[in-house]
mmCIF file of C-alpha atoms in Angstrom:
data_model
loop_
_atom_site.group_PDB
_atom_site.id
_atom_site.type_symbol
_atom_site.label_atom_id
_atom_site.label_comp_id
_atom_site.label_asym_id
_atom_site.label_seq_id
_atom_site.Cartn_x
_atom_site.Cartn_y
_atom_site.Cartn_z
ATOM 1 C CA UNK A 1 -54.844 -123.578 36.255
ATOM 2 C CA UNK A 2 -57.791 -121.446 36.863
ATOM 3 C CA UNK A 3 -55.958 -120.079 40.250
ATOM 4 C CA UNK A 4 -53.026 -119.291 37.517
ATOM 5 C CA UNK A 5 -54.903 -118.088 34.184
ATOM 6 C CA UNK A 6 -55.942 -114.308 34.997
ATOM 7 C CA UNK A 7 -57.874 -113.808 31.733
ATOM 8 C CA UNK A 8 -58.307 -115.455 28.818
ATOM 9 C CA UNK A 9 -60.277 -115.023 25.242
ATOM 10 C CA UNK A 10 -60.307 -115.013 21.844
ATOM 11 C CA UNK A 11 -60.401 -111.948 20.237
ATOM 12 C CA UNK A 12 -61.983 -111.706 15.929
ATOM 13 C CA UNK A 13 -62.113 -108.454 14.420
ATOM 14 C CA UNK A 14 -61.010 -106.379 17.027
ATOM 15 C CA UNK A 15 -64.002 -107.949 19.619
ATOM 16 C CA UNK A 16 -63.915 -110.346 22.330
ATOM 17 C CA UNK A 17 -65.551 -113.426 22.002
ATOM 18 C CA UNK A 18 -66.130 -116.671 23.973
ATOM 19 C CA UNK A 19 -64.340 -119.349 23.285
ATOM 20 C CA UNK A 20 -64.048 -122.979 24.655
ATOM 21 C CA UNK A 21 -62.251 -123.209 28.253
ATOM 22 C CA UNK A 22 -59.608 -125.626 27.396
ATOM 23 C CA UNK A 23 -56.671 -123.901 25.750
ATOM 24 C CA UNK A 24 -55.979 -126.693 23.001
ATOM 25 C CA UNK A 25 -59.681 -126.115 21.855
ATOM 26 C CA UNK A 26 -59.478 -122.305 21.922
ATOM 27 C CA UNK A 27 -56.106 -122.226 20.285
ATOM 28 C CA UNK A 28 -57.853 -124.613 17.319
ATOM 29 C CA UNK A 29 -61.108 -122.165 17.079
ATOM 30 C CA UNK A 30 -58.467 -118.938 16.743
ATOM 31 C CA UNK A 31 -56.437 -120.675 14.094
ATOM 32 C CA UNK A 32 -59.432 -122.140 12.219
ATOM 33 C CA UNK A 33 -60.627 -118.493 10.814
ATOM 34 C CA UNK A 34 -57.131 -117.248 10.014
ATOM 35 C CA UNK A 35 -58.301 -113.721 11.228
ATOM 36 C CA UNK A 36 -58.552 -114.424 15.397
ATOM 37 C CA UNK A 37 -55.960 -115.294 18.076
ATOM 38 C CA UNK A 38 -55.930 -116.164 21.661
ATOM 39 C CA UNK A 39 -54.509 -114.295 24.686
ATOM 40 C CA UNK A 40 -53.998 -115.706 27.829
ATOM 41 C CA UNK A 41 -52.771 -114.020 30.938
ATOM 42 C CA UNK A 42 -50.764 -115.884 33.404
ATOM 43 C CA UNK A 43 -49.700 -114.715 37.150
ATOM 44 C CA UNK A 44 -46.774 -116.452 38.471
ATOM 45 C CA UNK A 45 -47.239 -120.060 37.351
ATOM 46 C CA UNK A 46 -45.462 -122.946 39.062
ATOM 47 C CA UNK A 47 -43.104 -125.333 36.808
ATOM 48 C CA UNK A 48 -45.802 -127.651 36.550
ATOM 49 C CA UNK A 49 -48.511 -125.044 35.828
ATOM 50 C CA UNK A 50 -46.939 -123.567 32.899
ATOM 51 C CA UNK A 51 -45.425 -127.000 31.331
ATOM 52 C CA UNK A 52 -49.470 -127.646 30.521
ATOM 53 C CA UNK A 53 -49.300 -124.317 29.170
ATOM 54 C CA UNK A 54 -45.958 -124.364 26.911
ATOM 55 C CA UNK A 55 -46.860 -128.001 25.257
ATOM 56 C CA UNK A 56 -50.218 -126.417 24.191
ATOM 57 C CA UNK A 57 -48.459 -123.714 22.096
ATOM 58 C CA UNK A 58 -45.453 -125.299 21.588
ATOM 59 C CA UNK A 59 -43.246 -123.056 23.238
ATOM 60 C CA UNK A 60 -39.235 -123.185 23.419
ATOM 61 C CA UNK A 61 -37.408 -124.639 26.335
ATOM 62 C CA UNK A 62 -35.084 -121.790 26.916
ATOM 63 C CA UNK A 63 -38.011 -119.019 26.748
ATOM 64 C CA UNK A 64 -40.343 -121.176 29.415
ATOM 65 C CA UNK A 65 -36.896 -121.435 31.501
ATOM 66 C CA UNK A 66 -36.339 -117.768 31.824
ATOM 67 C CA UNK A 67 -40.140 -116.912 31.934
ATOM 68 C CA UNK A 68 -40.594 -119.436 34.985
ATOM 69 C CA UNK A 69 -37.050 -118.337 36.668
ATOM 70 C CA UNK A 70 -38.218 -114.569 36.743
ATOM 71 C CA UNK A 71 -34.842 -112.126 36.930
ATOM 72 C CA UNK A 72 -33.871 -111.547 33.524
ATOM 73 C CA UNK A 73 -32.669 -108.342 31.834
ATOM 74 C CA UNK A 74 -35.228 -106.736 29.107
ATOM 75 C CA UNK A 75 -34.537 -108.714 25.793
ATOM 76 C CA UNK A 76 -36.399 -109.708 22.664
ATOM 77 C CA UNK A 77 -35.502 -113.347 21.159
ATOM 78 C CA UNK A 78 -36.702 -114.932 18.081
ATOM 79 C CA UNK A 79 -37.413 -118.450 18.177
ATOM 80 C CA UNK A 80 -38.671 -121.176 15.275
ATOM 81 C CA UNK A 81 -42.750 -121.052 16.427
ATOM 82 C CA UNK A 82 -42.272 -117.813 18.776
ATOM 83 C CA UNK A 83 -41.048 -114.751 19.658
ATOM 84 C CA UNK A 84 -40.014 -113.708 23.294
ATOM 85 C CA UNK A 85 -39.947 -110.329 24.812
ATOM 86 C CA UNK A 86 -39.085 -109.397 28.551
ATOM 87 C CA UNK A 87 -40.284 -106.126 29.743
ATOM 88 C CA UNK A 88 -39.759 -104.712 33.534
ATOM 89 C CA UNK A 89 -42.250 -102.825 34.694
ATOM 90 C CA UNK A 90 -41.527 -100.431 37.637
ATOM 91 C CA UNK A 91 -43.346 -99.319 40.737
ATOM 92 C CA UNK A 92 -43.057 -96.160 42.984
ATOM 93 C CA UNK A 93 -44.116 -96.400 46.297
ATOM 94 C CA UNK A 94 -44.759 -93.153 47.506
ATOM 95 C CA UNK A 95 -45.078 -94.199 51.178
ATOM 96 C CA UNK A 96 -41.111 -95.289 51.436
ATOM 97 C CA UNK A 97 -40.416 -92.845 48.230
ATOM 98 C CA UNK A 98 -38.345 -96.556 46.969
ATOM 99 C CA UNK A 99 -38.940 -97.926 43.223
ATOM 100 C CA UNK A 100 -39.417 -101.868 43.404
ATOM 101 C CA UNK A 101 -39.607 -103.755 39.719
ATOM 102 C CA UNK A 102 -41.548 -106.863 38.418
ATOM 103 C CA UNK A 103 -41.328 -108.669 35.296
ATOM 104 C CA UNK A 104 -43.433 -109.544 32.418
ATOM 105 C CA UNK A 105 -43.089 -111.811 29.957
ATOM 106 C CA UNK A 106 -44.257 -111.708 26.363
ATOM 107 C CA UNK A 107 -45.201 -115.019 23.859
ATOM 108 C CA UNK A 108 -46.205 -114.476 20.374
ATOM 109 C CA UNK A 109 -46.556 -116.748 18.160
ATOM 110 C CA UNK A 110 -49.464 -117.991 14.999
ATOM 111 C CA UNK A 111 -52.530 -116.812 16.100
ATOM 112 C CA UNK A 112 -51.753 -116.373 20.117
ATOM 113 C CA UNK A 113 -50.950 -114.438 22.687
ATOM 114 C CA UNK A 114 -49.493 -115.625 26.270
ATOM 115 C CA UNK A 115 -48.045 -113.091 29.110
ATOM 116 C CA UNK A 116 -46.696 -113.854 32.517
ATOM 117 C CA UNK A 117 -46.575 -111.865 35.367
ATOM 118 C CA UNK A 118 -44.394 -111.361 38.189
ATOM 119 C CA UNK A 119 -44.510 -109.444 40.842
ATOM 120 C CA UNK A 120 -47.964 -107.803 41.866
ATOM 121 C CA UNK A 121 -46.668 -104.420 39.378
ATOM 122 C CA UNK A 122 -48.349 -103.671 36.276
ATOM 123 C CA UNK A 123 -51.505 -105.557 36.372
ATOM 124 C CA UNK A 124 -52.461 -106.160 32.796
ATOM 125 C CA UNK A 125 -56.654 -105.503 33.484
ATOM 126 C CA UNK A 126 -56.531 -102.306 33.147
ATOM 127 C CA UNK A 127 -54.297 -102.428 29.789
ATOM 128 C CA UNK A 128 -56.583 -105.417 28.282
ATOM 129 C CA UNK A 129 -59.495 -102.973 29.036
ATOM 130 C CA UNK A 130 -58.569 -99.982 27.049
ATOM 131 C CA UNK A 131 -57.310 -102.126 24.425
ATOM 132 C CA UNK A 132 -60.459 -103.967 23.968
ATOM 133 C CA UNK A 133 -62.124 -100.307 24.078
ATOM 134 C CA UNK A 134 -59.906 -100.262 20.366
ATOM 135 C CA UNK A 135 -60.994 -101.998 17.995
ATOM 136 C CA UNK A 136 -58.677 -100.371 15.241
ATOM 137 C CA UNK A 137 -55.334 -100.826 17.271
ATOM 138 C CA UNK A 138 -56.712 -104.542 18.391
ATOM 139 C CA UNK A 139 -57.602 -105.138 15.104
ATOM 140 C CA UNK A 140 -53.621 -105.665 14.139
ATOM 141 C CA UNK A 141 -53.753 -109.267 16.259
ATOM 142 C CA UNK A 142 -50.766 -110.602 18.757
ATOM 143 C CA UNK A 143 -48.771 -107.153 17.887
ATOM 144 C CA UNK A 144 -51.557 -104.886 19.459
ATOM 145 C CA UNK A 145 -50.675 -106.841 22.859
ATOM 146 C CA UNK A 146 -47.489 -106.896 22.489
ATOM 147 C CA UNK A 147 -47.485 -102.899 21.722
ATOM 148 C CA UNK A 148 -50.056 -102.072 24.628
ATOM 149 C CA UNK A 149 -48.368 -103.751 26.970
ATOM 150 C CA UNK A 150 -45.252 -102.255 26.487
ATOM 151 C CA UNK A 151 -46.821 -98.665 25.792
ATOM 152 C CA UNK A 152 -48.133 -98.829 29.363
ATOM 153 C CA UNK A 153 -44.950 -99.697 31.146
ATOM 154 C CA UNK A 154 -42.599 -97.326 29.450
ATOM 155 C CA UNK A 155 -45.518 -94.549 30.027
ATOM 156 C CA UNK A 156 -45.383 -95.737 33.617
ATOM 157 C CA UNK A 157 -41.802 -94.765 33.795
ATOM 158 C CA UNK A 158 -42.134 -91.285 32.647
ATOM 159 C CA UNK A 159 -44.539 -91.392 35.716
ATOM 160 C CA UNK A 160 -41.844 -92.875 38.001
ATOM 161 C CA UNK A 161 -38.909 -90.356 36.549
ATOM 162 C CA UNK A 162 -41.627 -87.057 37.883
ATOM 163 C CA UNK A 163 -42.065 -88.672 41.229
ATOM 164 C CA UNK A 164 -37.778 -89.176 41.648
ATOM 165 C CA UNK A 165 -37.791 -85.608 39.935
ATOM 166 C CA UNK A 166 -39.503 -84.269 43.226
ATOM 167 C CA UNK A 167 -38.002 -86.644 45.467
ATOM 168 C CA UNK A 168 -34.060 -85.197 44.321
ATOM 169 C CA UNK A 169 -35.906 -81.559 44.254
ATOM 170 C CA UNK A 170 -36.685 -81.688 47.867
ATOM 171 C CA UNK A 171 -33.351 -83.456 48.839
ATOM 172 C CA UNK A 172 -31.911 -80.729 46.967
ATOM 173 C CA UNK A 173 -33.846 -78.270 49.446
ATOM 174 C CA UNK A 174 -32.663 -79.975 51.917
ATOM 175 C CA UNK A 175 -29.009 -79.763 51.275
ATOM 176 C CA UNK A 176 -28.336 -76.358 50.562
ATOM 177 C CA UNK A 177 -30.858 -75.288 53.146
ATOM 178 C CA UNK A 178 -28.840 -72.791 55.610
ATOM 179 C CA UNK A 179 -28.983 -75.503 58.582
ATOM 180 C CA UNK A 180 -27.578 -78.138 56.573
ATOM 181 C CA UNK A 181 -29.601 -80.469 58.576
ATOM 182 C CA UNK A 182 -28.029 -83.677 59.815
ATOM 183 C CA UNK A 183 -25.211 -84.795 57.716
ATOM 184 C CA UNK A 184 -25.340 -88.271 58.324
ATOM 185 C CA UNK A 185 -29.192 -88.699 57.397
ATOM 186 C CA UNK A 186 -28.578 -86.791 54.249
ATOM 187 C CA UNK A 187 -25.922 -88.783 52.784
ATOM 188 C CA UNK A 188 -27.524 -92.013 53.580
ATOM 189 C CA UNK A 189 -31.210 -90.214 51.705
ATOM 190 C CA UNK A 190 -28.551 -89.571 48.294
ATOM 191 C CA UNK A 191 -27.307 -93.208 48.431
ATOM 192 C CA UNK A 192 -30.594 -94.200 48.857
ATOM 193 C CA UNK A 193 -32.048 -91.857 45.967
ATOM 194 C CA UNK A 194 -29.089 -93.471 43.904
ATOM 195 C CA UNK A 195 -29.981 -96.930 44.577
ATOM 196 C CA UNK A 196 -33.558 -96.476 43.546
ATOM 197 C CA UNK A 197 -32.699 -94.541 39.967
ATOM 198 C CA UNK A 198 -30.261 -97.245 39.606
ATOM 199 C CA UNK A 199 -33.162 -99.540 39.998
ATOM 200 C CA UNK A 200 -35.136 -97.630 36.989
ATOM 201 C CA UNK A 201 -31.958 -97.987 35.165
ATOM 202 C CA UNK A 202 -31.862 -101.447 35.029
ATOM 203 C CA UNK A 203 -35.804 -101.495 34.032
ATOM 204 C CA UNK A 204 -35.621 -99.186 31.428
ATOM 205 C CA UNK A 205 -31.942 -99.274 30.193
ATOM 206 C CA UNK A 206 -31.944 -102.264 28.186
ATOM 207 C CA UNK A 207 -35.635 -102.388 27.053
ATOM 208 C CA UNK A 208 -33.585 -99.869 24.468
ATOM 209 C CA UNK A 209 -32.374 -102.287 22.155
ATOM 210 C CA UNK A 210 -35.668 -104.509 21.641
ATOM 211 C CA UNK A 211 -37.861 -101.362 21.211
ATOM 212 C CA UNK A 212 -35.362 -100.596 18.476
ATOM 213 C CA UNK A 213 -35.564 -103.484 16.817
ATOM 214 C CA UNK A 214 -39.095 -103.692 17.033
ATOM 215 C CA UNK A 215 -39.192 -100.019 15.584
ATOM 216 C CA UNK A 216 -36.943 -101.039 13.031
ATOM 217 C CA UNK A 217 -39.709 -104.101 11.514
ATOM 218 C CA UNK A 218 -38.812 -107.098 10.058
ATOM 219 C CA UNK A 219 -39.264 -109.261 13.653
ATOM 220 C CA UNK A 220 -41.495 -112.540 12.987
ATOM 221 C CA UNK A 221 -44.644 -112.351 14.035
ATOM 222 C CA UNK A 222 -45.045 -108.872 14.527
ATOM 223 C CA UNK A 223 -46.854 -106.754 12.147
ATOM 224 C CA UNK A 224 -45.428 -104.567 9.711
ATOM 225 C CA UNK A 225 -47.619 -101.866 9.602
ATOM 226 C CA UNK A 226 -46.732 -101.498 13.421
ATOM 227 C CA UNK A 227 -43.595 -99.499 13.013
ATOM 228 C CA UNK A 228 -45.618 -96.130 13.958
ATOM 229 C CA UNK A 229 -46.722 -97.294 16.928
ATOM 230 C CA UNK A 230 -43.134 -99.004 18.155
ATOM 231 C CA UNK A 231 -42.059 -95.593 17.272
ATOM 232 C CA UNK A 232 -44.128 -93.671 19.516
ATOM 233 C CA UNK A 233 -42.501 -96.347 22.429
ATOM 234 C CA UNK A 234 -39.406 -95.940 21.150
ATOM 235 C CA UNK A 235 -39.712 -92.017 22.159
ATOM 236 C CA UNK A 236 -40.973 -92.534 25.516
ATOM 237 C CA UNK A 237 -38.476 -94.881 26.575
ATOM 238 C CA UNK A 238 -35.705 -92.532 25.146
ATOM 239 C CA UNK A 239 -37.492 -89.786 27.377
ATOM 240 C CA UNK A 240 -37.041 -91.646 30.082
ATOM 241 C CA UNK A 241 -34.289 -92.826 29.760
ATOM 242 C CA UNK A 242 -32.711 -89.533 29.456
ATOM 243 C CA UNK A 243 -34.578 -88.576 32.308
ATOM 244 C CA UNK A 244 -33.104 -91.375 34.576
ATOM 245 C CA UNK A 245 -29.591 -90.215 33.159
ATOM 246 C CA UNK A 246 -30.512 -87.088 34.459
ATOM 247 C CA UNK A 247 -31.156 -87.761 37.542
ATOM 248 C CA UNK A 248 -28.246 -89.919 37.978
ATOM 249 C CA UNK A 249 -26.188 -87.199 37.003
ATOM 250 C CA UNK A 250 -27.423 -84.538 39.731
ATOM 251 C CA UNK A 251 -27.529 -87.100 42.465
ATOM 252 C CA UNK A 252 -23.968 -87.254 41.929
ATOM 253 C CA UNK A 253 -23.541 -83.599 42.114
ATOM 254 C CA UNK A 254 -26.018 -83.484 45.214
ATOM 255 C CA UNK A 255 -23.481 -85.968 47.315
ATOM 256 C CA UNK A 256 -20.465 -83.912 45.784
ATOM 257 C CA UNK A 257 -22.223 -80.635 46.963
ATOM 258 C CA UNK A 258 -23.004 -82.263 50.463
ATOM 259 C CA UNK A 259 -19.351 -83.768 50.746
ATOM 260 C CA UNK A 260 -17.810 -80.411 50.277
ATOM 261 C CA UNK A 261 -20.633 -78.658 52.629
ATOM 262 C CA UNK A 262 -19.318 -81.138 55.365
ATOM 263 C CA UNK A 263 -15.737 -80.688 54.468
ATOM 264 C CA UNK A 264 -15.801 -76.783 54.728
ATOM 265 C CA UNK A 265 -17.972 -77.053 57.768
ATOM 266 C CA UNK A 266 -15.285 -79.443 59.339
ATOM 267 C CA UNK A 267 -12.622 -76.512 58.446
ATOM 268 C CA UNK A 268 -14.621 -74.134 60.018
ATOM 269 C CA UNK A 269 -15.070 -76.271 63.059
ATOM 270 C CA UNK A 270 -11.253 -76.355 63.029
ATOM 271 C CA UNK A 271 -10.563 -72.707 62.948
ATOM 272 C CA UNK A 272 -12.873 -71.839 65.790
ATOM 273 C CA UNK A 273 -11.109 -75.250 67.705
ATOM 274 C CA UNK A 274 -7.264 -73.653 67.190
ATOM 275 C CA UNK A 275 -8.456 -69.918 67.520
ATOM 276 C CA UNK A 276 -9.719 -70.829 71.291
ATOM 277 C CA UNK A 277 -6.857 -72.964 71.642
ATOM 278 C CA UNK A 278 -4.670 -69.857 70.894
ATOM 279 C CA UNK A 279 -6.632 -67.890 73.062
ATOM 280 C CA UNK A 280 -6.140 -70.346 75.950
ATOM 281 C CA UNK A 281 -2.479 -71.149 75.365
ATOM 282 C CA UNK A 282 -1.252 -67.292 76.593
ATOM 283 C CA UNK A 283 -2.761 -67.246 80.483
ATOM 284 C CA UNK A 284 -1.750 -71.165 80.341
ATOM 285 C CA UNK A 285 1.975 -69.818 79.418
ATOM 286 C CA UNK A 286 2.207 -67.179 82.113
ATOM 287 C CA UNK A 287 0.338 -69.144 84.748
ATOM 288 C CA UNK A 288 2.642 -72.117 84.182
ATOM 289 C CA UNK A 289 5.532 -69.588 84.117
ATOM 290 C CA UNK A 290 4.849 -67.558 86.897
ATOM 291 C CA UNK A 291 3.967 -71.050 89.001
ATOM 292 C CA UNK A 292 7.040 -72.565 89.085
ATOM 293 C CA UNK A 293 8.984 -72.057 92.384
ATOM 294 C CA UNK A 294 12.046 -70.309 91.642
ATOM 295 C CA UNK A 295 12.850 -67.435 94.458
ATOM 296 C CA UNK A 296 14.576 -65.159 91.981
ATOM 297 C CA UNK A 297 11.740 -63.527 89.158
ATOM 298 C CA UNK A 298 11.309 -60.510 87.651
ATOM 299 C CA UNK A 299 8.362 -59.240 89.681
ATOM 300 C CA UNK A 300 7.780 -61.709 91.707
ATOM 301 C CA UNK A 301 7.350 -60.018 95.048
ATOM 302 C CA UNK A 302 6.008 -56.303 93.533
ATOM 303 C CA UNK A 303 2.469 -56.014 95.215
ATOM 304 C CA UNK A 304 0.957 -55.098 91.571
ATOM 305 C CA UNK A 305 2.447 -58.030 89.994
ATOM 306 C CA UNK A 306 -1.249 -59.848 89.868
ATOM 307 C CA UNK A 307 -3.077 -57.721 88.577
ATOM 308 C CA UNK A 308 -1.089 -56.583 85.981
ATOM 309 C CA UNK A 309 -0.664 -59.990 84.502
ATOM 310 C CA UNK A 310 -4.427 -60.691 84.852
ATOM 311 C CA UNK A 311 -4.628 -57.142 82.655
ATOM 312 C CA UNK A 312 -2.241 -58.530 80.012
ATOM 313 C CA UNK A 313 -3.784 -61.678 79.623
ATOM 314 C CA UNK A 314 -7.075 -60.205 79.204
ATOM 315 C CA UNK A 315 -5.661 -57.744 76.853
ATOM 316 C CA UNK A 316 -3.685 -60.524 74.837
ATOM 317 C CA UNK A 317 -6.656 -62.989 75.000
ATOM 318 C CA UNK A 318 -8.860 -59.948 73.815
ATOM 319 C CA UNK A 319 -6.877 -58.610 70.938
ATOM 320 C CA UNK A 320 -6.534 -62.671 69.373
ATOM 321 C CA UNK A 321 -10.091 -62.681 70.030
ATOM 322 C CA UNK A 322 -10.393 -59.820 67.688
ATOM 323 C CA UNK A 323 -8.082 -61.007 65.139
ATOM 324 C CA UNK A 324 -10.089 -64.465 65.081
ATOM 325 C CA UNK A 325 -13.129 -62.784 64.731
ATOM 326 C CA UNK A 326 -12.111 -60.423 61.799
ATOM 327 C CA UNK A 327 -10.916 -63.368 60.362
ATOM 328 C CA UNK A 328 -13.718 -65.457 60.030
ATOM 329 C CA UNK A 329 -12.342 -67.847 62.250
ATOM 330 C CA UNK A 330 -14.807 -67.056 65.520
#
């Protein structure tokens, strides 16, 4: 377990403490005072890792199934001795410009604390840090975790939404630049934009509904004077959400924009294709004409006859050229 455990410790009045390394014995010590409780981190346990882990705190079947299966949409569930919250934290990597999620799993229950990572996003050191650096906020037990933890992920996706932001600005730039660049690339960048705000979406879309209900109070085992905080989540994650809406909606207008670009450069293409195909079809006409061997034709034997045709072709071929070109077609 101590390959699986990243942290763990009891925390009393808003401090860390030591506390025994066996998790039935620490669990005992946090319940004895009434004012402590335990938090253990956990990175990808195996089935038979975490079973040692859910009979200690008496966890429910169902939660330990979905927390050990990994892939599960954002939820919040109550259960008897616990409650259960999924989160999905997000990662941009700026080197590929793709967003690539993880999950993390929330216990609460009396007096303790257990998350479970997947995925190497959202390390939780950095976030146990600053909260133990708060005495007041840590000072509200399990619910400070539980708040922390999901105050860092949904600011993290405000952080995600600015890098996309840039990411659509310059494929933007890129689009309606005069060149056009190549077509083909630049569709297959907006699907690819697409796919990784629809990525964000499925992150930060239904975390919605918990951080409601959690805003709202009245969930076991979280603490009613919380409400503030939950609230100032609650804002975030409709920030960012709007912002992902956002961005959904101009990537759509982006591959509209390009579609039509292509289609009008296709017609253009077109134009100048039949206006030199016009061009070309008058000397074709009188060459083919005046090559068939028939002994009787107007002209046919006049010493000028040559060079007056080449004249009129040129002139014909010229004037369509001018026509074409007033046009817009040339």
């Amino acid at each position: 377990m101590r390959g699986v455990i990243v942290d763990s410790a009891i925390y009393r009045d808003g401090r860390r403490t030591d506390g025994p390394a066996d998790l039935s014995d620490a669990l005992d010590q946090a319940r004895a005072t009434g004012d402590a409780f335990l938090w253990v981190g956990l990175h990808e346990p195996s089935e038979a890792e975490f079973a040692h882990v859910a009979s200690e705190f008496a966890l429910h079947p169902l939660a330990v199934e979905d927390a050990l299966k990994a892939h599960q949409r954002p939820k919040l569930e109550v259960y008897d001795d616990s409650l259960f919250v999924v989160l999905k934290p997000i990662v941009y990597e700026p080197e590929s410009d793709r967003v690539s999620s993880g999950e993390l799993m929330v216990f609460m229950g009396d007096s303790f604390v257990v998350t479970v990572r997947h995925g190497e996003g959202a390390p939780l050191a950095e976030v146990r840090r600053r909260l133990e650096a708060d005495r007041e906020v840590l000072k509200h037990g399990p619910t400070a975790v539980l708040y922390a933890v999901s105050d860092a992920i949904v600011d993290h996706y405000l952080d995600v939404a600015g890098e996309l932001q840039v990411d659509l600005e310059e494929l933007e730039a890129d689009v309606f630049a005069p060149s056009g660049g190549n077509p083909a690339n630049t569709a297959e960048r907006i699907y690819t934009a697409k796919r990784q705000v629809l990525e964000f979406r499925r992150a930060s879309g239904p975390l919605a509904g918990p951080v409601a209900r959690l805003t709202a109070g009245s969930v076991p085992f979280v603490n009613e004077r919380s409400q503030p905080f939950f609230r100032d989540v609650n804002d975030h994650l409709l920030r960012s959400n709007e912002q992902v809406e956002g961005l959904d909606r101009l990537l759509s207008d982006v591959l509209s924009a390009h579609l039509a670009q292509m289609g009008v450069r296709q017609n253009d293409d077109m134009r100048k294709i039949s206006a030199w195909a016009a061009m070309a079809a008058v000397p074709t006409m009188v060459a083919g004409i005046y090559g068939m061997n028939f002994d009787h034709m107007p002209e046919l034997r006049w010493e000028g006859s040559y060079p007056v045709v080449i004249v009129v072709m040129a002139g014909i071929v010229a004037g369509l050229y001018r026509v074409f070109k007033r046009r817009g077609w040339m």
